[in-house]
CSV table of C-alpha atoms (C1' of nucleotides) in Angstrom, one decimal:
chain,number,residue,atom,x,y,z
W,214,MET,CA,47.8,58.8,38.8
W,215,THR,CA,49.5,56.0,37.0
W,216,THR,CA,51.3,54.7,39.3
W,217,PHE,CA,51.6,53.8,43.0
W,218,SER,CA,54.0,52.7,45.5
W,219,LYS,CA,53.2,51.3,48.9
W,220,ILE,CA,55.3,49.8,51.9
W,221,LEU,CA,53.7,46.6,52.7
W,222,SER,CA,51.8,46.1,55.9
W,223,LYS,CA,51.5,42.9,57.7
W,224,THR,CA,48.1,42.4,56.5
W,225,ASP,CA,49.9,43.1,52.7
W,226,THR,CA,52.3,40.0,53.2
W,227,SER,CA,49.8,38.5,54.9
W,228,LYS,CA,46.1,38.3,53.3
W,229,ALA,CA,45.5,40.7,50.5
W,230,LEU,CA,47.1,43.9,49.0
W,231,SER,CA,44.8,46.8,49.8
W,232,VAL,CA,44.9,49.0,46.8
W,233,PRO,CA,44.8,53.1,46.7
W,234,THR,CA,41.3,53.9,45.4
W,235,LYS,CA,42.6,56.4,43.4
W,236,TYR,CA,44.6,53.7,41.6
W,237,LEU,CA,42.1,52.0,40.9
W,238,LYS,CA,39.7,54.5,39.6
W,239,TYR,CA,42.3,55.6,37.1
W,240,SER,CA,44.4,52.9,36.2
W,241,LEU,CA,43.1,49.4,36.4
W,242,PRO,CA,40.6,47.9,33.9
W,243,SER,CA,37.2,48.6,34.4
W,244,PHE,CA,35.1,46.7,36.5
W,245,ASN,CA,32.2,47.2,34.3
W,246,GLY,CA,29.7,46.8,37.1
W,247,GLY,CA,31.0,43.8,38.9
W,248,HIS,CA,32.9,44.2,41.9
W,249,ALA,CA,36.2,42.4,41.1
W,250,VAL,CA,38.7,41.8,37.9
W,251,SER,CA,41.2,39.5,36.9
W,252,PHE,CA,44.0,40.6,35.1
W,253,GLN,CA,47.3,39.7,34.2
W,254,ALA,CA,50.9,40.8,34.7
W,255,MET,CA,54.2,39.8,33.4
W,256,ASP,CA,57.3,40.6,36.1
W,257,GLU,CA,60.5,41.6,35.2
W,258,SER,CA,61.8,37.9,34.5
W,259,GLY,CA,58.5,37.8,32.3
W,260,PHE,CA,56.8,35.4,34.4
W,261,VAL,CA,53.0,36.0,34.3
W,262,TRP,CA,50.9,36.6,37.3
W,263,THR,CA,47.5,36.4,37.7
W,264,PHE,CA,45.9,39.0,40.0
W,265,LYS,CA,42.2,39.3,41.3
W,266,CYS,CA,41.3,43.0,42.2
W,267,SER,CA,38.4,43.4,44.1
W,268,THR,CA,36.5,45.7,46.1
W,269,ARG,CA,33.5,45.2,48.8
W,270,LYS,CA,30.2,45.2,47.7
W,271,ILE,CA,28.5,47.2,50.2
W,272,GLY,CA,30.2,50.5,52.0
W,273,HIS,CA,33.0,52.0,50.6
W,274,PRO,CA,34.8,50.0,48.3
W,275,LYS,CA,38.4,49.1,50.0
W,276,PRO,CA,39.7,47.4,47.0
W,277,VAL,CA,42.4,45.0,47.5
W,278,LEU,CA,44.3,42.7,45.6
W,279,SER,CA,43.2,39.4,46.4
W,280,LYS,CA,43.5,36.0,44.8
W,281,GLY,CA,46.9,35.5,43.3
W,282,TRP,CA,48.8,37.9,45.4
W,283,LEU,CA,49.9,36.2,48.2
W,284,ALA,CA,51.7,33.2,45.8
W,285,PHE,CA,53.3,36.6,44.6
W,286,VAL,CA,54.6,37.3,47.7
W,287,ARG,CA,55.5,34.3,48.5
W,288,ASN,CA,57.3,33.8,45.7
W,289,LYS,CA,59.2,36.8,45.9
W,290,LYS,CA,59.7,36.1,49.1
W,291,LEU,CA,58.4,39.7,50.3
W,292,LYS,CA,58.3,40.9,54.0
W,293,VAL,CA,56.7,43.5,56.0
W,294,GLY,CA,58.5,46.7,54.9
W,295,ASP,CA,59.0,45.5,51.4
W,296,LYS,CA,58.3,48.3,48.8
W,297,ILE,CA,56.0,47.5,45.7
W,298,LYS,CA,55.2,49.8,43.1
W,299,PHE,CA,52.7,49.5,40.4
W,300,SER,CA,52.9,52.0,37.4
W,301,VAL,CA,51.4,52.0,33.7
W,302,LEU,CA,53.8,51.5,31.3
W,303,ASP,CA,51.7,52.8,28.1
W,304,PRO,CA,48.9,55.0,29.0
W,305,THR,CA,47.7,55.1,25.2
W,306,ALA,CA,47.5,51.5,24.3
W,307,ALA,CA,44.1,49.7,23.6
W,308,VAL,CA,44.9,47.5,26.5
W,309,PRO,CA,46.0,48.7,29.6
W,310,SER,CA,49.9,47.9,30.1
W,311,TYR,CA,51.2,48.0,33.6
W,312,GLY,CA,54.3,47.8,35.4
W,313,VAL,CA,55.0,46.8,38.9
W,314,GLN,CA,58.3,46.6,40.9
W,315,ALA,CA,58.9,45.0,44.8
W,316,GLU,CA,62.1,46.5,46.3
W,317,LYS,CA,63.3,44.4,49.2
W,318,VAL,CA,64.8,46.0,52.0
W,319,GLN,CA,67.3,44.1,54.4
W,320,ALA,CA,68.7,42.5,51.7
W,321,GLU,CA,71.6,41.2,53.3
W,322,LYS,CA,69.5,39.3,56.0
W,323,VAL,CA,67.6,38.2,52.9
W,324,GLN,CA,70.6,37.0,50.9
W,325,ALA,CA,71.7,35.2,54.6
W,326,GLU,CA,68.6,33.5,54.3
W,327,LYS,CA,68.4,32.6,50.8
W,328,VAL,CA,70.6,29.0,50.7
W,329,GLN,CA,68.4,27.7,53.5
W,330,GLU,CA,65.2,29.4,52.8
W,331,GLU,CA,65.1,28.3,49.2
W,332,LYS,CA,65.3,24.5,50.5
W,333,VAL,CA,62.8,24.8,52.8
W,334,GLN,CA,60.0,26.7,50.8
W,335,ALA,CA,61.1,25.1,47.5
W,336,GLU,CA,58.3,22.3,47.5
W,337,LYS,CA,55.9,25.5,48.5
W,338,VAL,CA,56.5,27.5,45.7
W,339,GLN,CA,57.1,25.0,43.3
W,340,ALA,CA,53.5,23.8,44.6
W,341,GLU,CA,52.1,27.2,43.7
W,342,LYS,CA,53.7,27.5,40.5
W,343,VAL,CA,52.1,24.6,39.4
W,344,GLN,CA,48.7,25.5,40.7
W,345,ALA,CA,49.0,29.0,39.0
W,346,GLU,CA,46.7,30.3,36.5
W,347,LYS,CA,46.3,28.4,33.4
W,348,VAL,CA,47.7,31.0,31.5
W,349,GLN,CA,50.8,30.7,33.5
W,350,ALA,CA,51.3,26.9,33.7
W,351,GLU,CA,51.2,27.0,29.8
W,352,ASN,CA,54.0,29.5,29.5
W,353,VAL,CA,55.9,27.9,31.7
W,354,GLN,CA,55.5,24.5,29.9
W,355,ALA,CA,56.0,26.8,26.8
W,356,GLU,CA,59.0,28.1,27.5
W,357,LYS,CA,60.5,24.9,28.6
W,358,VAL,CA,60.5,23.9,25.0
W,359,GLN,CA,60.9,27.1,23.8
W,360,GLU,CA,64.0,27.5,25.7
W,361,GLU,CA,65.5,24.6,24.2
W,362,LYS,CA,65.6,26.2,20.7
W,363,VAL,CA,66.3,29.2,22.2
W,364,GLN,CA,69.3,28.0,23.4
W,365,ALA,CA,70.4,25.8,20.8
W,366,GLU,CA,70.4,28.6,18.5
W,367,LYS,CA,71.9,31.0,20.7
W,368,VAL,CA,75.5,30.2,20.3
W,369,GLN,CA,75.3,31.3,16.4
W,370,ALA,CA,72.8,34.0,16.8
W,371,GLU,CA,74.4,36.0,20.0
W,372,LYS,CA,75.2,39.4,18.2
W,373,VAL,CA,71.0,39.6,17.5
W,374,GLN,CA,70.2,37.7,20.6
W,375,GLU,CA,72.7,39.9,22.7
W,376,GLU,CA,70.8,42.8,21.7
W,377,LYS,CA,67.3,42.4,23.3
W,378,VAL,CA,66.9,39.0,25.3
W,379,GLN,CA,70.4,38.4,26.6
W,380,ALA,CA,71.1,42.4,27.4
W,381,GLU,CA,68.1,42.2,29.2
W,382,LYS,CA,68.7,39.1,31.0
W,383,VAL,CA,71.6,40.1,32.2
W,384,GLN,CA,70.2,43.2,33.8
W,385,ALA,CA,67.6,40.9,35.4
W,386,GLU,CA,70.3,38.6,36.8
W,387,LYS,CA,72.1,41.8,38.2
W,388,VAL,CA,69.1,42.8,39.8
W,389,GLN,CA,68.7,39.5,41.0
W,390,ALA,CA,72.2,39.7,42.5
W,391,GLU,CA,71.4,42.9,44.2
W,392,LYS,CA,69.1,40.9,45.9
W,393,GLU,CA,66.5,43.2,44.5
W,394,VAL,CA,63.3,41.5,43.0
W,395,LYS,CA,62.2,44.3,40.7
W,396,ILE,CA,59.7,43.3,38.2
W,397,PHE,CA,58.0,45.2,35.6
W,398,GLY,CA,56.1,44.2,32.6
W,399,ALA,CA,53.0,44.0,30.8
W,400,ILE,CA,49.5,43.1,31.3
W,401,PHE,CA,48.3,41.9,27.8
W,402,GLY,CA,44.9,40.3,28.7
W,403,TYR,CA,42.2,40.6,31.4
W,404,SER,CA,38.7,39.5,32.2
W,405,PRO,CA,36.3,41.5,33.3
W,406,ILE,CA,34.6,39.6,36.4
W,407,THR,CA,30.7,40.3,36.8
W,408,ALA,CA,28.1,40.1,39.5
W,409,PRO,CA,28.8,37.5,42.0
W,410,SER,CA,32.4,36.0,41.0
W,411,ILE,CA,34.3,34.1,38.4
W,412,PRO,CA,36.8,31.7,39.4
S,861,MET,CA,31.9,27.6,13.0
S,862,THR,CA,33.9,27.7,15.7
S,863,THR,CA,36.9,26.1,13.3
S,864,PHE,CA,38.8,26.4,10.2
S,865,SER,CA,41.1,24.6,8.1
S,866,LYS,CA,43.2,25.5,5.1
S,867,ILE,CA,46.0,24.6,3.2
S,868,LEU,CA,48.2,27.2,2.5
S,869,SER,CA,48.4,29.0,-1.1
S,870,LYS,CA,51.2,30.7,-2.3
S,871,THR,CA,50.0,33.8,-0.9
S,872,ASP,CA,49.2,32.8,2.6
S,873,THR,CA,53.0,32.0,3.0
S,874,SER,CA,54.2,35.2,1.5
S,875,LYS,CA,52.2,38.1,2.1
S,876,ALA,CA,49.2,37.4,4.6
S,877,LEU,CA,47.0,34.4,5.4
S,878,SER,CA,43.5,34.9,3.7
S,879,VAL,CA,40.8,34.2,6.5
S,880,PRO,CA,37.6,32.9,5.4
S,881,THR,CA,34.6,35.8,6.2
S,882,LYS,CA,32.5,33.1,8.0
S,883,TYR,CA,34.8,32.5,10.5
S,884,LEU,CA,36.1,36.1,11.0
S,885,LYS,CA,32.4,36.7,11.6
S,886,TYR,CA,31.9,34.1,14.2
S,887,SER,CA,35.0,33.3,15.8
S,888,LEU,CA,37.2,36.3,15.9
S,889,PRO,CA,36.8,39.0,18.3
S,890,SER,CA,34.7,42.2,17.7
S,891,PHE,CA,36.2,44.6,15.2
S,892,ASN,CA,33.9,47.4,17.2
S,893,GLY,CA,33.9,49.1,13.9
S,894,GLY,CA,37.4,49.2,13.4
S,895,HIS,CA,39.1,47.2,10.5
S,896,ALA,CA,41.5,45.3,12.4
S,897,VAL,CA,41.8,43.8,15.6
S,898,SER,CA,45.2,42.3,17.4
S,899,PHE,CA,45.0,39.4,19.0
S,900,GLN,CA,47.6,37.7,20.7
S,901,ALA,CA,47.5,33.3,20.7
S,902,MET,CA,50.0,30.6,22.3
S,903,ASP,CA,50.8,27.5,20.8
S,904,GLU,CA,51.1,24.5,21.6
S,905,SER,CA,55.2,25.0,23.2
S,906,GLY,CA,53.0,27.9,25.0
S,907,PHE,CA,54.9,30.5,22.2
S,908,VAL,CA,52.8,33.8,22.6
S,909,TRP,CA,52.1,35.0,18.9
S,910,THR,CA,50.2,38.2,17.9
S,911,PHE,CA,48.5,38.4,14.8
S,912,LYS,CA,46.7,41.5,13.3
S,913,CYS,CA,43.6,40.3,11.6
S,914,SER,CA,42.6,43.1,9.1
S,915,THR,CA,39.8,43.5,6.3
S,916,ARG,CA,39.6,45.8,3.6
S,917,LYS,CA,38.0,49.3,4.2
S,918,ILE,CA,36.2,49.8,1.1
S,919,GLY,CA,34.7,47.1,-1.4
S,920,HIS,CA,34.4,43.3,0.1
S,921,PRO,CA,35.9,42.8,3.2
S,922,LYS,CA,38.6,39.6,2.6
S,923,PRO,CA,39.5,39.3,5.8
S,924,VAL,CA,43.2,38.6,6.3
S,925,LEU,CA,46.0,37.7,8.9
S,926,SER,CA,48.6,40.4,8.4
S,927,LYS,CA,50.9,41.5,11.1
S,928,GLY,CA,52.6,38.8,12.8
S,929,TRP,CA,51.4,36.0,10.5
S,930,LEU,CA,54.4,35.8,8.2
S,931,ALA,CA,56.8,35.5,11.2
S,932,PHE,CA,55.0,32.5,12.3
S,933,VAL,CA,55.3,31.0,9.0
S,934,ARG,CA,58.9,31.5,8.8
S,935,ASN,CA,59.6,30.2,12.3
S,936,LYS,CA,57.3,27.3,12.0
S,937,LYS,CA,59.1,26.9,8.1
S,938,LEU,CA,55.4,26.7,6.6
S,939,LYS,CA,55.3,26.3,3.0
S,940,VAL,CA,52.6,25.8,0.4
S,941,GLY,CA,50.7,23.0,0.8
S,942,ASP,CA,50.6,23.2,4.9
S,943,LYS,CA,47.6,22.8,6.4
S,944,ILE,CA,46.6,25.4,9.4
S,945,LYS,CA,43.4,25.2,11.1
S,946,PHE,CA,42.3,27.6,14.0
S,947,SER,CA,39.5,26.5,16.0
S,948,VAL,CA,37.7,27.8,19.4
S,949,LEU,CA,38.4,25.9,22.4
S,950,ASP,CA,36.0,27.4,24.8
S,951,PRO,CA,32.9,29.0,23.2
S,952,THR,CA,31.9,29.9,26.6
S,953,ALA,CA,34.7,31.5,28.0
S,954,ALA,CA,34.6,35.5,28.5
S,955,VAL,CA,37.8,36.1,26.8
S,956,PRO,CA,37.6,34.0,23.6
S,957,SER,CA,39.7,30.8,23.5
S,958,TYR,CA,41.3,29.9,20.4
S,959,GLY,CA,43.6,27.0,19.1
S,960,VAL,CA,45.4,26.8,16.2
S,961,GLN,CA,47.4,23.6,14.3
S,962,ALA,CA,49.8,23.7,11.5
S,963,GLU,CA,50.5,20.3,10.1
S,964,LYS,CA,53.5,20.4,7.7
S,965,VAL,CA,53.5,18.0,4.5
S,966,GLN,CA,56.5,16.4,3.4
S,967,ALA,CA,57.5,15.6,6.5
S,968,GLU,CA,60.7,13.3,5.1
S,969,LYS,CA,61.5,16.0,3.2
S,970,VAL,CA,61.5,18.7,5.5
S,971,GLN,CA,63.4,16.2,7.9
S,972,ALA,CA,66.2,16.0,5.5
S,973,GLU,CA,66.2,19.5,5.0
S,974,LYS,CA,66.5,20.2,8.7
S,975,VAL,CA,70.2,20.3,9.3
S,976,GLN,CA,70.9,22.6,6.8
S,977,GLU,CA,68.1,24.8,6.8
S,978,GLU,CA,68.5,25.0,10.3
S,979,LYS,CA,71.7,26.5,10.3
S,980,VAL,CA,70.8,28.8,7.3
S,981,GLN,CA,68.0,30.3,8.7
S,982,ALA,CA,68.9,30.3,12.3
S,983,GLU,CA,70.0,33.9,12.1
S,984,LYS,CA,67.0,34.4,10.5
S,985,VAL,CA,64.6,32.9,12.9
S,986,GLN,CA,66.5,34.5,15.9
S,987,ALA,CA,65.9,37.7,14.4
S,988,GLU,CA,62.7,37.4,14.1
S,989,LYS,CA,62.0,36.1,17.5
S,990,VAL,CA,64.0,39.0,19.1
S,991,GLN,CA,61.8,41.3,16.9
S,992,ALA,CA,58.8,39.2,18.1
S,993,GLU,CA,55.7,41.7,20.0
S,994,LYS,CA,57.0,43.0,23.5
S,995,VAL,CA,55.0,40.1,25.3
S,996,GLN,CA,56.4,37.7,23.3
S,997,ALA,CA,59.8,39.0,24.0
S,998,GLU,CA,59.4,39.4,27.4
S,999,ASN,CA,58.0,35.9,27.5
S,1000,VAL,CA,61.6,34.6,26.3
S,1001,GLN,CA,63.6,36.7,28.4
S,1002,ALA,CA,61.4,36.0,31.1
S,1003,GLU,CA,61.6,32.3,30.7
S,1004,LYS,CA,65.2,32.1,30.7
S,1005,VAL,CA,65.5,33.8,34.3
S,1006,GLN,CA,62.6,31.6,35.3
S,1007,GLU,CA,63.9,28.3,33.8
S,1008,GLU,CA,66.8,28.4,36.2
S,1009,LYS,CA,64.6,28.7,39.4
S,1010,VAL,CA,62.6,26.0,37.8
S,1011,GLN,CA,65.4,23.9,36.7
S,1012,ALA,CA,67.1,24.4,40.5
S,1013,GLU,CA,63.8,23.7,42.1
S,1014,LYS,CA,62.9,20.8,39.8
S,1015,VAL,CA,65.0,18.3,41.5
S,1016,GLN,CA,63.6,18.1,44.5
S,1017,ALA,CA,60.3,18.7,43.5
S,1018,GLU,CA,59.7,16.3,40.9
S,1019,LYS,CA,56.7,14.8,42.0
S,1020,VAL,CA,54.2,17.8,41.7
S,1021,GLN,CA,55.9,19.2,38.6
S,1022,GLU,CA,55.5,15.7,37.2
S,1023,GLU,CA,52.0,15.9,37.4
S,1024,LYS,CA,51.3,19.0,34.6
S,1025,VAL,CA,54.5,20.8,33.3
S,1026,GLN,CA,56.4,17.8,32.9
S,1027,ALA,CA,53.6,15.7,31.3
S,1028,GLU,CA,52.7,18.2,28.9
S,1029,LYS,CA,56.3,18.9,28.1
S,1030,VAL,CA,57.0,15.3,27.1
S,1031,GLN,CA,53.9,15.4,25.1
S,1032,ALA,CA,55.4,18.6,22.9
S,1033,GLU,CA,58.5,17.3,22.4
S,1034,LYS,CA,56.9,14.1,20.9
S,1035,VAL,CA,55.1,16.1,18.4
S,1036,GLN,CA,58.4,17.9,17.7
S,1037,ALA,CA,60.0,14.4,17.1
S,1038,GLU,CA,57.4,13.4,14.5
S,1039,LYS,CA,58.4,16.6,12.8
S,1040,GLU,CA,54.8,17.6,13.0
S,1041,VAL,CA,54.6,21.1,14.0
S,1042,LYS,CA,51.5,21.0,16.0
S,1043,ILE,CA,50.5,24.2,17.6
S,1044,PHE,CA,47.2,24.5,19.6
S,1045,GLY,CA,46.7,27.1,22.5
S,1046,ALA,CA,44.6,29.8,24.3
S,1047,ILE,CA,44.3,33.5,23.3
S,1048,PHE,CA,44.5,35.3,26.4
S,1049,GLY,CA,44.4,38.7,25.2
S,1050,TYR,CA,42.9,41.0,22.4
S,1051,SER,CA,43.2,44.5,21.4
S,1052,PRO,CA,40.3,46.1,19.4
S,1053,ILE,CA,41.9,48.6,16.8
S,1054,THR,CA,39.6,51.8,16.2
S,1055,ALA,CA,39.3,53.8,12.8
S,1056,PRO,CA,42.7,54.8,11.6
S,1057,SER,CA,44.9,52.3,13.6
S,1058,ILE,CA,46.9,51.6,16.4
S,1059,PRO,CA,50.5,50.5,16.8
I,299,DT,C1',71.8,56.6,1.9
I,300,DT,C1',70.4,52.9,-0.2
I,301,DT,C1',68.2,48.4,0.3
I,302,DT,C1',65.5,44.7,1.8
I,303,DG,C1',61.1,43.1,3.6
I,304,DA,C1',57.1,43.6,6.2
I,305,DA,C1',53.2,45.7,6.4
I,306,DC,C1',49.5,47.8,4.1
I,307,DC,C1',46.1,48.8,0.7
I,308,DT,C1',43.3,47.7,-3.6
I,309,DG,C1',42.1,46.4,-8.8
I,310,DT,C1',41.2,42.0,-11.3
I,311,DG,C1',40.4,37.3,-12.8
I,312,DA,C1',38.9,33.0,-11.8
I,313,DA,C1',36.0,30.0,-9.4
T,979,DT,C1',26.8,37.4,-7.4
T,980,DT,C1',30.4,36.6,-4.1
T,981,DT,C1',34.5,34.8,-2.4
T,982,DC,C1',39.1,34.3,-2.8
T,983,DA,C1',44.2,33.7,-4.8
T,984,DC,C1',47.3,37.0,-7.0
T,985,DA,C1',49.3,40.8,-8.7
T,986,DG,C1',51.0,45.3,-8.0
T,987,DG,C1',51.2,49.2,-5.8
T,988,DT,C1',52.8,52.3,-1.4
T,989,DT,C1',54.7,53.2,3.6
T,990,DC,C1',57.4,52.4,7.1
T,991,DA,C1',61.1,50.5,9.6
T,992,DA,C1',65.5,48.1,9.9
T,993,DA,C1',69.3,46.8,8.5
DNA sequence: TTTTGAACCTGTGAA
DNA sequence: TTTCACAGGTTCAAA
C-alpha cells in the first residue's frame, strides 16, 4: 500500500486529516517508538509543506495529520468533498519520497468565488505562509532571490530551461487554470519525534 | 569541531572538495558503515544543494565532497584561492543543521569579468541548474509558480511579509551587491548510503 | 557514434 | 606516520 486517497470529511477540513492505519504503517516514516513524526513534503508547485503525523498514545492509534494540515487546507482552499491522494513516488529511495494530490470538486463554483475569496483570504493565507516552518520560510526567501537570477538568465537559456522547469511550469499552470489543485512532490527530510512531543 | 574553513585548491575546484577527516568525524551525518552519505544544504539564497560526501573504501579514508560539488563551484563561480566555510548551526537539532559560506577573493576582478562571464557561462549555469537534483529542480519550478501568488498577494500583505521574508531578501541582496557569495543555511535532510552505493 | 564532463577510484609524493 | 594535493585511471550519462 504505497498510496491512499480519500474524500475530505468535515473533520478533515476543519480539524485534522485522519490517516488510514495501513498507510501509516507501510508508507510513512517510522515513528521510532514515538507517537508522532514531522515530515516535509513538496507540492507540485514545489512549495515545501511540513506536516506532523501523530497517533494516540493510548487505545487504538487513529493516526492523523495535525500540525500543518489546516494551513495546507486553507492555502489550497480545500473543502468537504474534495479529494486528496498520497502516494510513494520512489519506494527504493533511502529517504522516502511521497506524492500527494488534491483534486477539487465544484471547479466552476470555486472559480467564481476565486476573485472575491482571494482578496478576503489573502491576508490569512499570507500570514500562514510567514508562520510556516523555518524550512518553508527559507525556501520562499531563497527562491525570491533565485527567481531573479533564473528570470534574468532565462531569456537566453530558454531552450534548456524549456525542457524541464518550463515544461513543468506550463503543466502546473494548466492545472491551475483547470482549477485543480494537483500537488505532488518528494519528502526530502523528516525528523522523528520521540516521547512527549517536539514543536 | 563544528566548523571548518579552507582555501580552495586546484583539485577542490576541478575534481572534488577534500574534507578534513576531523570534520567528517564530528560534524557530518553518520556513514552507517557505508562509504558515502548524501545530504542537502541550503545556501543563503535558500537554494537547496545536494552533496555526496564519500570516503575511500581501502587505505585511508580521504573524505571528499564529490557529486554535486562541481555544480556548486561553477554556479558560484568559485576559483582557486576562494574560501569556503562549513559550520554546524544547531548541534542540538535532531536533524543536523549546517551552514556553509563561500567567500570570493579578487572581488573587483570578478566584478569586471562579470558582464562577459555571465553571458558566456549563462547557458552552462542554467544547464546545471536544470540538471540539479530533483529536489532542487522542483524547488525552482515550485517557486516560479509560488512567486506569482506571493507577488500578487504581497501588495496588500506587506506589513506581515516585511517582517521576515522581505527582510531576509534585502539582506541577501546586499551581500550579492558586495560581490561576496556568502552562503549559509540548514541541512534539512540526508540519506545514508550503505554498501555499494545508491543513485 | 563519438565526445565531453562528471563522478568515481586509488597510487604517490610532499608536508 | 598521517593527511592531503594531485595525478591518472575507469565508468557513466548526456550532448
